[in-house]
Amino acid sequence: MKHSKIPLVFASIIFVACLVFAGCSQSTPTPRRHMAIEGTWVSSYGEKYEITGSDYDNYYTVNGDYTLYYSTTNLEFKEIDSTSGYVYGQFDDKDHIGYEAKVGEWYALYYTNLTDNSVKLYQPYKNGGKAACESLYDAIMEFTVENGYYAAGSECIRK
């Protein structure tokens, strides 16, 4: 009888394992949530911001034509609430980069008053402040309203 208990225990373990695995659904990657800030935004000052899920570009106008000022990639979004938040991007183009910044450094755009058709966009600036940060973590810690950045913004409409 000793030998008959081992197969019974082994079969019980297999049965329980099958129940556990059958009850668990395979996890699938959750699709990236659409961010309401994504889109093309223009201001009356001649600025244009193109924000996608992976990059954002900032343009200014010269004689009515838009010229690329800076380009970022590797976006990270941090919503504060449904109408405000930060968009962090990494400079990726040495020919189109923020003042005193380097390729690979991080930048942050701040937005408020977001609706379907309008938003107020702010670029980080403060007297004596940084132009960019070496890491995403540093950008998150440095570029905040509480740290004195984002005093002036641009009212933009969705294009």
mmCIF file of C-alpha atoms in Angstrom, residues 51-124:
data_model
loop_
_atom_site.group_PDB
_atom_site.id
_atom_site.type_symbol
_atom_site.label_atom_id
_atom_site.label_comp_id
_atom_site.label_asym_id
_atom_site.label_seq_id
_atom_site.Cartn_x
_atom_site.Cartn_y
_atom_site.Cartn_z
ATOM 1 C CA ILE A 51 2.870 66.224 -28.941
ATOM 2 C CA THR A 52 2.517 62.530 -29.746
ATOM 3 C CA GLY A 53 2.781 59.450 -27.575
ATOM 4 C CA SER A 54 6.536 59.255 -28.170
ATOM 5 C CA ASP A 55 7.861 62.757 -28.887
ATOM 6 C CA TYR A 56 7.132 66.444 -28.923
ATOM 7 C CA ASP A 57 8.517 69.190 -31.072
ATOM 8 C CA ASN A 58 8.414 72.932 -30.503
ATOM 9 C CA TYR A 59 8.246 75.375 -33.421
ATOM 10 C CA TYR A 60 8.348 79.158 -33.826
ATOM 11 C CA THR A 61 7.306 81.216 -36.833
ATOM 12 C CA VAL A 62 9.532 83.124 -39.208
ATOM 13 C CA ASN A 63 7.693 85.102 -41.895
ATOM 14 C CA GLY A 64 4.611 82.951 -41.292
ATOM 15 C CA ASP A 65 6.439 79.632 -41.704
ATOM 16 C CA TYR A 66 7.048 77.296 -38.782
ATOM 17 C CA THR A 67 10.678 76.504 -37.981
ATOM 18 C CA LEU A 68 11.650 73.665 -35.650
ATOM 19 C CA TYR A 69 13.205 75.048 -32.463
ATOM 20 C CA TYR A 70 13.710 71.875 -30.437
ATOM 21 C CA SER A 71 12.864 68.199 -30.676
ATOM 22 C CA THR A 72 12.402 65.616 -27.900
ATOM 23 C CA THR A 73 11.682 61.914 -27.718
ATOM 24 C CA ASN A 74 11.146 59.181 -25.052
ATOM 25 C CA LEU A 75 8.168 61.020 -23.603
ATOM 26 C CA GLU A 76 6.901 60.414 -20.108
ATOM 27 C CA PHE A 77 3.550 61.873 -19.042
ATOM 28 C CA LYS A 78 2.693 62.815 -15.480
ATOM 29 C CA GLU A 79 -0.905 63.881 -15.041
ATOM 30 C CA ILE A 80 -1.664 65.996 -11.998
ATOM 31 C CA ASP A 81 -5.384 65.854 -12.716
ATOM 32 C CA SER A 82 -7.569 65.752 -15.832
ATOM 33 C CA THR A 83 -6.610 69.314 -16.841
ATOM 34 C CA SER A 84 -2.947 69.653 -15.859
ATOM 35 C CA GLY A 85 0.336 67.819 -15.812
ATOM 36 C CA TYR A 86 3.871 67.528 -17.138
ATOM 37 C CA VAL A 87 5.300 66.109 -20.354
ATOM 38 C CA TYR A 88 8.940 65.051 -20.005
ATOM 39 C CA GLY A 89 11.066 64.606 -23.101
ATOM 40 C CA GLN A 90 14.676 63.857 -23.914
ATOM 41 C CA PHE A 91 16.464 66.106 -26.412
ATOM 42 C CA ASP A 92 17.299 64.024 -29.478
ATOM 43 C CA ASP A 93 18.525 66.396 -32.215
ATOM 44 C CA LYS A 94 21.743 68.419 -31.808
ATOM 45 C CA ASP A 95 20.608 70.851 -34.512
ATOM 46 C CA HIS A 96 17.257 71.511 -32.812
ATOM 47 C CA ILE A 97 17.809 71.732 -29.094
ATOM 48 C CA GLY A 98 16.960 74.027 -26.205
ATOM 49 C CA TYR A 99 19.336 76.772 -25.127
ATOM 50 C CA GLU A 100 22.428 75.390 -23.319
ATOM 51 C CA ALA A 101 21.050 71.833 -23.410
ATOM 52 C CA LYS A 102 22.730 68.697 -24.745
ATOM 53 C CA VAL A 103 21.428 65.699 -26.655
ATOM 54 C CA GLY A 104 20.209 63.101 -24.174
ATOM 55 C CA GLU A 105 19.260 65.596 -21.494
ATOM 56 C CA TRP A 106 15.688 65.878 -20.203
ATOM 57 C CA TYR A 107 13.235 68.757 -20.417
ATOM 58 C CA ALA A 108 9.682 69.254 -19.165
ATOM 59 C CA LEU A 109 6.635 70.967 -20.567
ATOM 60 C CA TYR A 110 3.914 71.901 -18.068
ATOM 61 C CA TYR A 111 0.250 72.293 -19.013
ATOM 62 C CA THR A 112 -2.872 73.639 -17.300
ATOM 63 C CA ASN A 113 -6.486 74.426 -18.189
ATOM 64 C CA LEU A 114 -6.632 71.561 -20.691
ATOM 65 C CA THR A 115 -9.910 71.194 -22.580
ATOM 66 C CA ASP A 116 -10.708 69.431 -25.843
ATOM 67 C CA ASN A 117 -9.770 72.570 -27.792
ATOM 68 C CA SER A 118 -7.414 74.645 -25.644
ATOM 69 C CA VAL A 119 -4.555 74.461 -23.162
ATOM 70 C CA LYS A 120 -2.037 76.729 -21.488
ATOM 71 C CA LEU A 121 1.530 75.504 -22.101
ATOM 72 C CA TYR A 122 4.591 76.500 -20.101
ATOM 73 C CA GLN A 123 8.264 75.881 -20.772
ATOM 74 C CA PRO A 124 10.554 75.651 -17.739
#
